[in-house]
PDB file of C-alpha atoms in Angstrom:
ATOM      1  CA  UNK K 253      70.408 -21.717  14.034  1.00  0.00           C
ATOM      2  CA  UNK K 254      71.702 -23.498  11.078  1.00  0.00           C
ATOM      3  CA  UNK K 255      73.208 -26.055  13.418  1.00  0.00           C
ATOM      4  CA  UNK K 256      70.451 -29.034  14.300  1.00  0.00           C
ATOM      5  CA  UNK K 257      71.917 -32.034  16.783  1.00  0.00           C
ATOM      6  CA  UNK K 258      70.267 -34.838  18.615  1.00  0.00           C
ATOM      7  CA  UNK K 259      71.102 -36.883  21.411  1.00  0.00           C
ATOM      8  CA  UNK K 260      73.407 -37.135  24.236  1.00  0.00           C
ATOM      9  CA  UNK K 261      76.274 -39.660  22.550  1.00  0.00           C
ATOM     10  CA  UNK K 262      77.410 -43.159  23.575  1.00  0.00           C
ATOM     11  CA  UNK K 263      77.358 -44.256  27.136  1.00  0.00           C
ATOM     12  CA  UNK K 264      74.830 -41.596  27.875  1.00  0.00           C
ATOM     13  CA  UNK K 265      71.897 -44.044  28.085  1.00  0.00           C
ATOM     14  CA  UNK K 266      69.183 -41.995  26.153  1.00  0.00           C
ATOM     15  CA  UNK K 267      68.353 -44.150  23.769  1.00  0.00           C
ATOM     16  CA  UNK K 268      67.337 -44.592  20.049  1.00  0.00           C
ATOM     17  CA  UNK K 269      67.248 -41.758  18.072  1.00  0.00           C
ATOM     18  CA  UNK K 270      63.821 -41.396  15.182  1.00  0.00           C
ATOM     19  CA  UNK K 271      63.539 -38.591  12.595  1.00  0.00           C
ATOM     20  CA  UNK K 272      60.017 -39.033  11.825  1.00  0.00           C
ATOM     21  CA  UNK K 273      59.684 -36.145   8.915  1.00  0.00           C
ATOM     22  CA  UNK K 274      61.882 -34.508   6.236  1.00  0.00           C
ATOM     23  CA  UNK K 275      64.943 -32.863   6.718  1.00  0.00           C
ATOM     24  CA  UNK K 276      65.502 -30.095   4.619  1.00  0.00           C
ATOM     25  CA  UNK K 277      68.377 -26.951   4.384  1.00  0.00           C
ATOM     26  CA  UNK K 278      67.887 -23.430   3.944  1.00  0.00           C
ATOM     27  CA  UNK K 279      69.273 -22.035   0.777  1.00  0.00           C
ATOM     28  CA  UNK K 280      71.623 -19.170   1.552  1.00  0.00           C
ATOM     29  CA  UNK K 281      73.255 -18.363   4.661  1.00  0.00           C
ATOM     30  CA  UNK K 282      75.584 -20.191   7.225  1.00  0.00           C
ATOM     31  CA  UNK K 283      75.743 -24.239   6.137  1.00  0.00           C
ATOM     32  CA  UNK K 284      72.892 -26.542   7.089  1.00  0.00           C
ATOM     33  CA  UNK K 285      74.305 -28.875   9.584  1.00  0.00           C
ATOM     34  CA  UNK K 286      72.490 -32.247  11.228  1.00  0.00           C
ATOM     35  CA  UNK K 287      74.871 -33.923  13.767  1.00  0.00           C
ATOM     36  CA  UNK K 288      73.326 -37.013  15.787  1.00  0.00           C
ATOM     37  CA  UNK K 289      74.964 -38.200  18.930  1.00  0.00           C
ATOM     38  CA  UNK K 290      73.749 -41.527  19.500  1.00  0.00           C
ATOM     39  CA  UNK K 291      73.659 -44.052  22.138  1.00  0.00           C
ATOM     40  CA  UNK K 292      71.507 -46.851  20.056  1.00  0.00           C
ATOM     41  CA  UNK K 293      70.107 -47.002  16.650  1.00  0.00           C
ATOM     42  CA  UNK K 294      69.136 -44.622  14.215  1.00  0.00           C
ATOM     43  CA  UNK K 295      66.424 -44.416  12.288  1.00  0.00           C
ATOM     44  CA  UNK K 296      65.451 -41.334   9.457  1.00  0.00           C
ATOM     45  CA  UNK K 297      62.307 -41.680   8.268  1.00  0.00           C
ATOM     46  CA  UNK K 298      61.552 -38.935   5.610  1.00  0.00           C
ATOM     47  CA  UNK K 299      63.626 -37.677   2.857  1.00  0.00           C
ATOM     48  CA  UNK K 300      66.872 -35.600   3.623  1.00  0.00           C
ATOM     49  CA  UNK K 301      67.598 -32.742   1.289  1.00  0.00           C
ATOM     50  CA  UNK K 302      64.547 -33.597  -1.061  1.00  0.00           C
ATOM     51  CA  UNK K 303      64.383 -29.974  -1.575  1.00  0.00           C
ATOM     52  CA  UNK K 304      67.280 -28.474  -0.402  1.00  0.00           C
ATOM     53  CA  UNK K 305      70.771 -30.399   0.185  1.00  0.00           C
ATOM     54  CA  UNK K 306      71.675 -30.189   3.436  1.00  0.00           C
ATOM     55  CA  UNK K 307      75.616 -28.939   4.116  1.00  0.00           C
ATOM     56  CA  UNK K 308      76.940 -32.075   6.308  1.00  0.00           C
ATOM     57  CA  UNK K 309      75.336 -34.986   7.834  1.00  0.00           C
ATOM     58  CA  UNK K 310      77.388 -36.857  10.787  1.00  0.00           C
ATOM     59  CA  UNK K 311      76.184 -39.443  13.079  1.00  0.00           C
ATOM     60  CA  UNK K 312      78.470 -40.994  15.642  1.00  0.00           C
ATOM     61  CA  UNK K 313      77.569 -43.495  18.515  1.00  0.00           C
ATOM     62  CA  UNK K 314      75.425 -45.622  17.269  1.00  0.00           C
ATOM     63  CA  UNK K 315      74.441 -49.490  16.821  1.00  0.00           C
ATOM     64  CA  UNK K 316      72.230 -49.597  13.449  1.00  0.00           C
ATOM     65  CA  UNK K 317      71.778 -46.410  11.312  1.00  0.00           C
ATOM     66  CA  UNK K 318      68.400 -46.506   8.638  1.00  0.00           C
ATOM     67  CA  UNK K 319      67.651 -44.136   6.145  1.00  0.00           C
ATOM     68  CA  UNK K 320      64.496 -45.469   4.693  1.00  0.00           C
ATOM     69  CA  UNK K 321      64.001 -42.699   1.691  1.00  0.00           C
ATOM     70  CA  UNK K 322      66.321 -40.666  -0.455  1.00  0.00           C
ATOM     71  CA  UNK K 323      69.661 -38.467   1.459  1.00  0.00           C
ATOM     72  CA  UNK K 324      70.673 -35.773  -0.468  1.00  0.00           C
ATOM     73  CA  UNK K 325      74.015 -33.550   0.987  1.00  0.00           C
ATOM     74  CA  UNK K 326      76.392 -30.473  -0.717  1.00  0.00           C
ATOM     75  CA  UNK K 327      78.722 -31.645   2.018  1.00  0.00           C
ATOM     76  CA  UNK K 328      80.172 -34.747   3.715  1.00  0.00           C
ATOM     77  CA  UNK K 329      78.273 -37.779   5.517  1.00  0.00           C
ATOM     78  CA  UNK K 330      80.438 -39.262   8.223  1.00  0.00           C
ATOM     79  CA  UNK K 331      79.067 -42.387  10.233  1.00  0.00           C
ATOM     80  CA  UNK K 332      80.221 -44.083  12.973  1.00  0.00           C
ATOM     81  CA  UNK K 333      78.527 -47.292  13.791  1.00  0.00           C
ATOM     82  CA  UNK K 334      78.699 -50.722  15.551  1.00  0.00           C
ATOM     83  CA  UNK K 335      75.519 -52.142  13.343  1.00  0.00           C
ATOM     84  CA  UNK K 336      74.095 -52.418  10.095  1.00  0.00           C
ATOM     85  CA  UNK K 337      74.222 -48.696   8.027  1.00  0.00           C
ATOM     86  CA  UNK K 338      71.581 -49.216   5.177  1.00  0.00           C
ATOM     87  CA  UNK K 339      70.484 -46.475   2.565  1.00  0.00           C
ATOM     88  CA  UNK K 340      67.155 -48.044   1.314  1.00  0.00           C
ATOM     89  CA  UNK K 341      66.708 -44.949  -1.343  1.00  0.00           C
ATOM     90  CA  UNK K 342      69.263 -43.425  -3.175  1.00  0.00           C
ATOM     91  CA  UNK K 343      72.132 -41.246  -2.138  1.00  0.00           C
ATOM     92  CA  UNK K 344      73.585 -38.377  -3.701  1.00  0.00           C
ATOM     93  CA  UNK K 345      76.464 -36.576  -2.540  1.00  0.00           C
ATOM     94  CA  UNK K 346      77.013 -33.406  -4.621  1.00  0.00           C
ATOM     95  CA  UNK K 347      80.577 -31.518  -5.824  1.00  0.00           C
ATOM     96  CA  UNK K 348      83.834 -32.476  -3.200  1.00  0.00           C
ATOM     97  CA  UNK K 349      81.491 -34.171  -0.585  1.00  0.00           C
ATOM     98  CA  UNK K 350      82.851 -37.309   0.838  1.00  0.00           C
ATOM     99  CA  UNK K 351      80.724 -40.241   2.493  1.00  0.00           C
ATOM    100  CA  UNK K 352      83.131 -42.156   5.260  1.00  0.00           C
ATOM    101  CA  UNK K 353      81.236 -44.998   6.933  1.00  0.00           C
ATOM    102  CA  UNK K 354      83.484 -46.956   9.865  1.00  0.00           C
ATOM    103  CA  UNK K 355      82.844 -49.228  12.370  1.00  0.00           C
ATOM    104  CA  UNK K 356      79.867 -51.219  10.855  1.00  0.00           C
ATOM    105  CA  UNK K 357      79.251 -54.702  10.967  1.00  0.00           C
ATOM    106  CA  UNK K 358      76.928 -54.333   7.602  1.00  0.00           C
ATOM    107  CA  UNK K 359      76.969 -51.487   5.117  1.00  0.00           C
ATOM    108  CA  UNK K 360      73.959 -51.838   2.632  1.00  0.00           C
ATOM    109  CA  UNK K 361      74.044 -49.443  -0.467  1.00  0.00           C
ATOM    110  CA  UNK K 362      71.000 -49.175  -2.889  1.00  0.00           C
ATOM    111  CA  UNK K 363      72.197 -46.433  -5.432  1.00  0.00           C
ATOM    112  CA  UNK K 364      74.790 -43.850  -4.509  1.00  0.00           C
ATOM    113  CA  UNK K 365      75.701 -40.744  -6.779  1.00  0.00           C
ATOM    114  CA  UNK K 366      79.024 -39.106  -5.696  1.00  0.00           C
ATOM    115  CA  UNK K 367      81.148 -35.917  -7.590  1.00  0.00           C
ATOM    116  CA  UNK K 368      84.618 -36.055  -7.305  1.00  0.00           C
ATOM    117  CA  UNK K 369      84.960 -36.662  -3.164  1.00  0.00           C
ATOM    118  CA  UNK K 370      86.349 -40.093  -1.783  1.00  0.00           C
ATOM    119  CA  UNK K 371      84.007 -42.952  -0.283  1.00  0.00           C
ATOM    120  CA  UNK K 372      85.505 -44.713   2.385  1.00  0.00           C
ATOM    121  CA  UNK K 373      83.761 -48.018   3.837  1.00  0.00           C
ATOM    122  CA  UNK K 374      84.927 -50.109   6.938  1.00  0.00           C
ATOM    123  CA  UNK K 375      82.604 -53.217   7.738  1.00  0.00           C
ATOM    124  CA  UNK K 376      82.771 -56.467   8.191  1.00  0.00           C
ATOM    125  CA  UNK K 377      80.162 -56.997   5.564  1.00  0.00           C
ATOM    126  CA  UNK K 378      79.431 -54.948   2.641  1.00  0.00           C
ATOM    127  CA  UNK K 379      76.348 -55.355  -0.168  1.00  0.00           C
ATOM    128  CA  UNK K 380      75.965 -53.091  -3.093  1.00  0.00           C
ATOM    129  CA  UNK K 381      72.459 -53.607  -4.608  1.00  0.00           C
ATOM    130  CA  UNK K 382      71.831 -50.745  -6.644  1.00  0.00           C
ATOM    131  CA  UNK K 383      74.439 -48.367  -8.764  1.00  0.00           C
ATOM    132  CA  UNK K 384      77.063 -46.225  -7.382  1.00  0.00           C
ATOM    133  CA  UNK K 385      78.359 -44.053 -10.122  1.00  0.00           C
ATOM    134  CA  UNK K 386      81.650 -41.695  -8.882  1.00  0.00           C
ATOM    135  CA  UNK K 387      82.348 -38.632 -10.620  1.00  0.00           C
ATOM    136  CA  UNK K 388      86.353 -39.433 -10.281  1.00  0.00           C
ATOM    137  CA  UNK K 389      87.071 -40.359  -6.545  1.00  0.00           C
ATOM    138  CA  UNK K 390      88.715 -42.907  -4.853  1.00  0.00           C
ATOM    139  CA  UNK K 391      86.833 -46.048  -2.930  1.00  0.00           C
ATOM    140  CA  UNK K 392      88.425 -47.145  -0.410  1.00  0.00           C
ATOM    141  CA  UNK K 393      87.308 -50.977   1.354  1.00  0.00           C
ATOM    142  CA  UNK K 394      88.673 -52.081   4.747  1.00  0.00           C
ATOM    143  CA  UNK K 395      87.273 -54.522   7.188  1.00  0.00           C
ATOM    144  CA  UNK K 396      86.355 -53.514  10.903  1.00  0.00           C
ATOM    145  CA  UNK K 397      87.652 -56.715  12.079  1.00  0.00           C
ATOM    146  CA  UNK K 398      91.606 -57.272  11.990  1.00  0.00           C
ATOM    147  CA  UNK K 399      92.812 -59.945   9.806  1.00  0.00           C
ATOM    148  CA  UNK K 400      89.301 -60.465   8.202  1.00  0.00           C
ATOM    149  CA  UNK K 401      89.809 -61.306   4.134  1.00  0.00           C
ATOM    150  CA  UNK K 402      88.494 -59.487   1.592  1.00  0.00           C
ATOM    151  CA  UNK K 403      87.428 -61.915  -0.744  1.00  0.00           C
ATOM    152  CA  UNK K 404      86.156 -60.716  -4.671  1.00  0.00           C
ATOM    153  CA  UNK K 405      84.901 -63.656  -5.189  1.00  0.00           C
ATOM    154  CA  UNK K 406      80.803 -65.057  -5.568  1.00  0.00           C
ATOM    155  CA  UNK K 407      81.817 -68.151  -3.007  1.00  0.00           C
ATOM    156  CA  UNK K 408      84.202 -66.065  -1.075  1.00  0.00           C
ATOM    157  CA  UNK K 409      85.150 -66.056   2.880  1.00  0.00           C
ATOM    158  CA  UNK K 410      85.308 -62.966   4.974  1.00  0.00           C
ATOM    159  CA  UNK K 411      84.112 -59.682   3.529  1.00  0.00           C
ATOM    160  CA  UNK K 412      82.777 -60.267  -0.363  1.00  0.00           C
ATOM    161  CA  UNK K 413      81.785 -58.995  -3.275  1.00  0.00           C
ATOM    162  CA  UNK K 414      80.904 -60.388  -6.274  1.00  0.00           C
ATOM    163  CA  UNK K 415      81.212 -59.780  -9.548  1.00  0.00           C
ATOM    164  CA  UNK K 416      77.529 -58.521  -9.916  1.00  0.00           C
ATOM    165  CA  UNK K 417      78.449 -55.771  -7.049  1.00  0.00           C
ATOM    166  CA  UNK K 418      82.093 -54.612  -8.333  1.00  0.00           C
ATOM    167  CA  UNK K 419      80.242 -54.325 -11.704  1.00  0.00           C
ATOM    168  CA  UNK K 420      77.775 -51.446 -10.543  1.00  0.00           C
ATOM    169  CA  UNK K 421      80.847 -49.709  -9.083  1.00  0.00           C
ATOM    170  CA  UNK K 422      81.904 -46.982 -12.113  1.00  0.00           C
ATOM    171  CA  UNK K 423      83.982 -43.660 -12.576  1.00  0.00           C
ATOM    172  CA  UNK K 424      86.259 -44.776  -9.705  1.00  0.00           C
ATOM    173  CA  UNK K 425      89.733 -43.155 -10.534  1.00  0.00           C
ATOM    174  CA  UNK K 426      91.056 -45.219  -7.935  1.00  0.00           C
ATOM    175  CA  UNK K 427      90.023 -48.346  -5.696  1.00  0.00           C
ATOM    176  CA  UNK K 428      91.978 -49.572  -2.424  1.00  0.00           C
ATOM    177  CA  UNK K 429      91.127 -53.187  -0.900  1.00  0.00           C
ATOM    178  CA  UNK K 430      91.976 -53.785   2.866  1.00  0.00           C
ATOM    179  CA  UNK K 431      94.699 -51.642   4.961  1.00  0.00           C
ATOM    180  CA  UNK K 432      97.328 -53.618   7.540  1.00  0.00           C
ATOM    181  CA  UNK K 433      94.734 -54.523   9.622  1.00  0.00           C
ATOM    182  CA  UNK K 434      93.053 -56.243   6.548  1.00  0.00           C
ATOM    183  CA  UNK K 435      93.640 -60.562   5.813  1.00  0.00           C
ATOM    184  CA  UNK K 436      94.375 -61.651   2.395  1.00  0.00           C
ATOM    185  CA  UNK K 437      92.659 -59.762  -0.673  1.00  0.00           C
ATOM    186  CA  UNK K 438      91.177 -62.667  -2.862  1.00  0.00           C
ATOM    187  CA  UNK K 439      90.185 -62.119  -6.685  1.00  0.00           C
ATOM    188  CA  UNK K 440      88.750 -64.643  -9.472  1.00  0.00           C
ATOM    189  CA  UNK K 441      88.545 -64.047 -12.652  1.00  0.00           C
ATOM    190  CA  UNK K 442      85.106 -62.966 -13.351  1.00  0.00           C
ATOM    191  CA  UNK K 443      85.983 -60.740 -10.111  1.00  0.00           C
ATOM    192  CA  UNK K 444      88.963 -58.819 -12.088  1.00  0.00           C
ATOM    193  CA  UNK K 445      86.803 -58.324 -15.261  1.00  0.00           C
ATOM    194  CA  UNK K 446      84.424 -56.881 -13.676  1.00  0.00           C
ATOM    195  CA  UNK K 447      86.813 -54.423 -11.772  1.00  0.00           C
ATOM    196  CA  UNK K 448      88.917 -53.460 -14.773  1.00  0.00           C
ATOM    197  CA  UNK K 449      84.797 -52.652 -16.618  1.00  0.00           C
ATOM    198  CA  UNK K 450      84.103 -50.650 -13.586  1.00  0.00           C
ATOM    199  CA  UNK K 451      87.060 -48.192 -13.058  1.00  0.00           C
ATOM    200  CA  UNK K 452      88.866 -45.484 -15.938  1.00  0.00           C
ATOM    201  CA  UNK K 453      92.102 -43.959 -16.579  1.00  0.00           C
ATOM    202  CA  UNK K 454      92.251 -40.358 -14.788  1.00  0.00           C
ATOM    203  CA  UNK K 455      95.893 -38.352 -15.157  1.00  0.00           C
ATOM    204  CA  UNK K 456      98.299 -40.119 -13.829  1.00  0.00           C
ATOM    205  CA  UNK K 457      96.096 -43.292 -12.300  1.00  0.00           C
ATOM    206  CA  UNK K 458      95.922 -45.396 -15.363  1.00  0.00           C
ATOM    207  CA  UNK K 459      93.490 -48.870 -15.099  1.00  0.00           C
ATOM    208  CA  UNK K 460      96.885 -51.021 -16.251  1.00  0.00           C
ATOM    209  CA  UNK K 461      97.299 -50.652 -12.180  1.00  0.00           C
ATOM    210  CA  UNK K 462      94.843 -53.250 -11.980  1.00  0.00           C
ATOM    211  CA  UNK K 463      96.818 -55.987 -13.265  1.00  0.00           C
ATOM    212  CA  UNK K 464      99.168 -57.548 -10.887  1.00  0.00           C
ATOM    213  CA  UNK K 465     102.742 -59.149 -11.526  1.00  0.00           C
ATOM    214  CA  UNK K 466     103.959 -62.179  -9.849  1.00  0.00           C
ATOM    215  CA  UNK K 467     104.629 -60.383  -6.159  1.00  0.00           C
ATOM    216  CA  UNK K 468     101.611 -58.598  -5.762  1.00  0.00           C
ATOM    217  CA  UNK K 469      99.629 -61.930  -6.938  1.00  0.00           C
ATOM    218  CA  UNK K 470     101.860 -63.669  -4.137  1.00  0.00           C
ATOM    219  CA  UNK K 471     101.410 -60.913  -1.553  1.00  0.00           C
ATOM    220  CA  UNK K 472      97.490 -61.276  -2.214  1.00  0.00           C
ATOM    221  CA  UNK K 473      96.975 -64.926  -1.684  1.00  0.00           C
ATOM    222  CA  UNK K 474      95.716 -66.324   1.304  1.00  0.00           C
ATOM    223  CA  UNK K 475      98.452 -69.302   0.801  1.00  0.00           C
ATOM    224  CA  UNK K 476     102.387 -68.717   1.389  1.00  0.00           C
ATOM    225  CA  UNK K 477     104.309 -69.238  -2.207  1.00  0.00           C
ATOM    226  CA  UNK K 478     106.167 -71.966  -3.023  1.00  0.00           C
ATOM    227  CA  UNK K 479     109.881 -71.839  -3.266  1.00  0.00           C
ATOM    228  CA  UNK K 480     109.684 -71.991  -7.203  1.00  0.00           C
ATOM    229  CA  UNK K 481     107.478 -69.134  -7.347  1.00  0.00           C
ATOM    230  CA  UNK K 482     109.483 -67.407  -4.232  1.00  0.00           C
ATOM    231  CA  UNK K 483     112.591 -68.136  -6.413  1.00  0.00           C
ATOM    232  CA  UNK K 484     110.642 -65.966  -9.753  1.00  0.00           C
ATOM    233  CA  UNK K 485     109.818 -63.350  -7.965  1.00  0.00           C
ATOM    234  CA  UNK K 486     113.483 -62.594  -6.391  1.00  0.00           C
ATOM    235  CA  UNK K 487     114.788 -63.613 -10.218  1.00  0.00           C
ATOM    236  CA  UNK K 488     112.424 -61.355 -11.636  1.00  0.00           C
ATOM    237  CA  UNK K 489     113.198 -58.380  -9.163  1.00  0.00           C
ATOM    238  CA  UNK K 490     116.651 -58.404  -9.921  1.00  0.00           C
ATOM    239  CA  UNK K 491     116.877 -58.436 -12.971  1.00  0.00           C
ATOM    240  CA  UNK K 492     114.493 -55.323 -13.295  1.00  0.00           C
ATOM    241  CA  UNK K 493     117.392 -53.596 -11.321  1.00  0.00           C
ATOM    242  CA  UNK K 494     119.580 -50.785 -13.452  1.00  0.00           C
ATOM    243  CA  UNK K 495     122.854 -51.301 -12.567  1.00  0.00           C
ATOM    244  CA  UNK K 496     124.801 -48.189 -12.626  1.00  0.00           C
ATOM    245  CA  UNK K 497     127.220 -47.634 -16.238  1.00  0.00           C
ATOM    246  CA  UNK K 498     130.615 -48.176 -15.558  1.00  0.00           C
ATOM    247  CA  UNK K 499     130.569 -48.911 -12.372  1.00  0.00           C
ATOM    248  CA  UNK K 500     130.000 -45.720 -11.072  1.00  0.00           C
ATOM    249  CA  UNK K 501     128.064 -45.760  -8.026  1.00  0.00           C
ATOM    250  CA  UNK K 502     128.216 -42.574  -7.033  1.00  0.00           C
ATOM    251  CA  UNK K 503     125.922 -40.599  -8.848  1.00  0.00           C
ATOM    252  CA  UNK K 504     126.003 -36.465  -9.310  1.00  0.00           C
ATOM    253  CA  UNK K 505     124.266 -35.239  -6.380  1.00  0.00           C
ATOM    254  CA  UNK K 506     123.508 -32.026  -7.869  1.00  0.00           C
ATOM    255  CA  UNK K 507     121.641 -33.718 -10.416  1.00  0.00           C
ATOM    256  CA  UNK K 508     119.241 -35.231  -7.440  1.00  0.00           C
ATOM    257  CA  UNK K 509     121.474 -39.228  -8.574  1.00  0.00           C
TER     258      UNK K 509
END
C-alpha cells in the first residue's frame, strides 16, 4: 500500500503524533502518499524523501507541526494547523507541487526550494530565516486572524516582515499581501526595494505592478485620506477616462464596443 496515514483527526482525543525515522517513497508504481490526521502536535523526526520524494504530504488537525530535518515531495504539502509550523531543514518541493499552510499562529521557514507551483501561507505570524527561491509561482500572504495588518516594515504591527525576509524571497512571478479578511497592508521604503529585488517579470506579470499610484497607496494605509488627497485621486481617475469621439455612446456591438 502506497497510501501511509496516522491518527484518528481532531476531536478524536488520541493524541500527539511522532515520526521517529525516515520517510521515504518507492520509485515506480502508484504515488507515495503520507496523510496525518491529528488531534495535537506533530512532530517528524528523520528526513522525508532523502532518497526518494515522496508524492504528497498532508497533515490536518493539528496544534504545532515540526519537521526537524530536510522534506523533500514530487507533489503537494498541505497543512492545517492551530500552532507554530516550523521546517528546521530545508524544503524542496519539486516540478507543479504546491505547499499551502493555513490556520497557523507561526509559520517558520529555513530554506524552501519550489518549481513553478504556488505557496500559500495563512498565519498570524510569519519568519523567513533562510532562502526560498521559486521557480515562477505565485506567494500568496494572508493572516489567520480577521482584520490583522500586514505590516512590511522592520518596526511593524500585526503580521511583519522585514526587509531582510522579503529580500530572500526570489523568482516569485507574482506576490499577493492579505485577502478581505486581511487589515491594512503597510510598506516602507527599504520594504519596497527589497520586494521589487526579490520578484521578475514573467509574460504578462511585469514587476512595474509593484509600484502603486495614489489609490492603491490610499487603499493600503492604515489611516483614512485626507480630503486633498481624496480630491487627487477622484481628479486623477477622471481624467484617465476616454470619453467616447463624437459623442457617440453607443458603440458597435459586433465589434465587442
Amino acid at each position: 500500500d502506497d497510501l501511509l496515514t496516522a491518527g484518528l483527526g481532531a476531536g478524536s482525543g488520541d493524541g500527539a503524533i511522532t515520526l521517529e525515522r525516515a520517510v521515504d517513497g518507492n520509485p515506480g508504481g502508484v504515488p507515495d502518499l503520507l496523510q496525518l490526521h491529528a488531534d495535537g502536535p506533530v512532530r517528524v523526526q528523520g528526513a522525508v524523501g532523502a532518497t526518494q520524494p515522496l508524492d504528497g504530504l498532508s497533515v490536518d488537525g493539528a496544534t504545532d507541526v515540526l519537521f526537524e530535518q530536510a522534506v523533500h515531495l514530487a507533489g503537494n504539502l498541505d497543512i492545517q494547523a492551530s500552532g507554530v509550523v516550523e521546517f528546521r531543514g530545508p524544503l524542496t518541493l519539486d516540478g507543479t507541487a504546491a505547499l499551502r499552510i493555513v490556520g497557523a499562529s507561526q509559520v517558520i521557514l529555513n530554506g524552501v526550494v519550489v518549481g513553478t507551483g504556488d505557496v500559500t501561507l495563512q498565519a498570524d505570524d510569519v519568519q523567513i530565516t533562510g532562502p526560498v527561491q521559486s521557480g515562477g509561482g505565485a506567494l500568496t500572504v494572508t493572516t489567520r486572524t480577521a482584520g490583522q495588518a500586514i505590516t512590511l516594515d522592520d518596526n511593524g504591527a500585526g503580521l511583519v516582515l522585514d526587509a531582510a525576509e522579503l529580500a530572500r524571497l526570489t523568482g516569485f512571478s507574482r506576490v499577493d499581501l492579505g485577502d478581505s479578511r486581511t487589515g491594512a497592508v503597510a510598506m516602507d521604503a527599504q520594504a519596497l526595494a527589497a520586494v521589487r529585488a526579490s520578484f521578475r517579470d514573467q509574460g504578462i506579470a511585469k514587476v512595474d505592478r509593484l509600484k502603486q499610484d495614489l489609490g492603491q497607496l490610499a487603499c493600503s494605509s492604515d489611516k483614512a485620506p485626507d480630503a486633498a488627497t481624496v480630491a487627487r485621486i477622484q481628479a486623477e481617475a477622471l481624467a484617465s477616462v476616454k470619453w467616447p469621439a463624437g459623442a457617440q455612446y453607443n458603440g458597435d456591438w459586433k465589434a465587442g464596443e
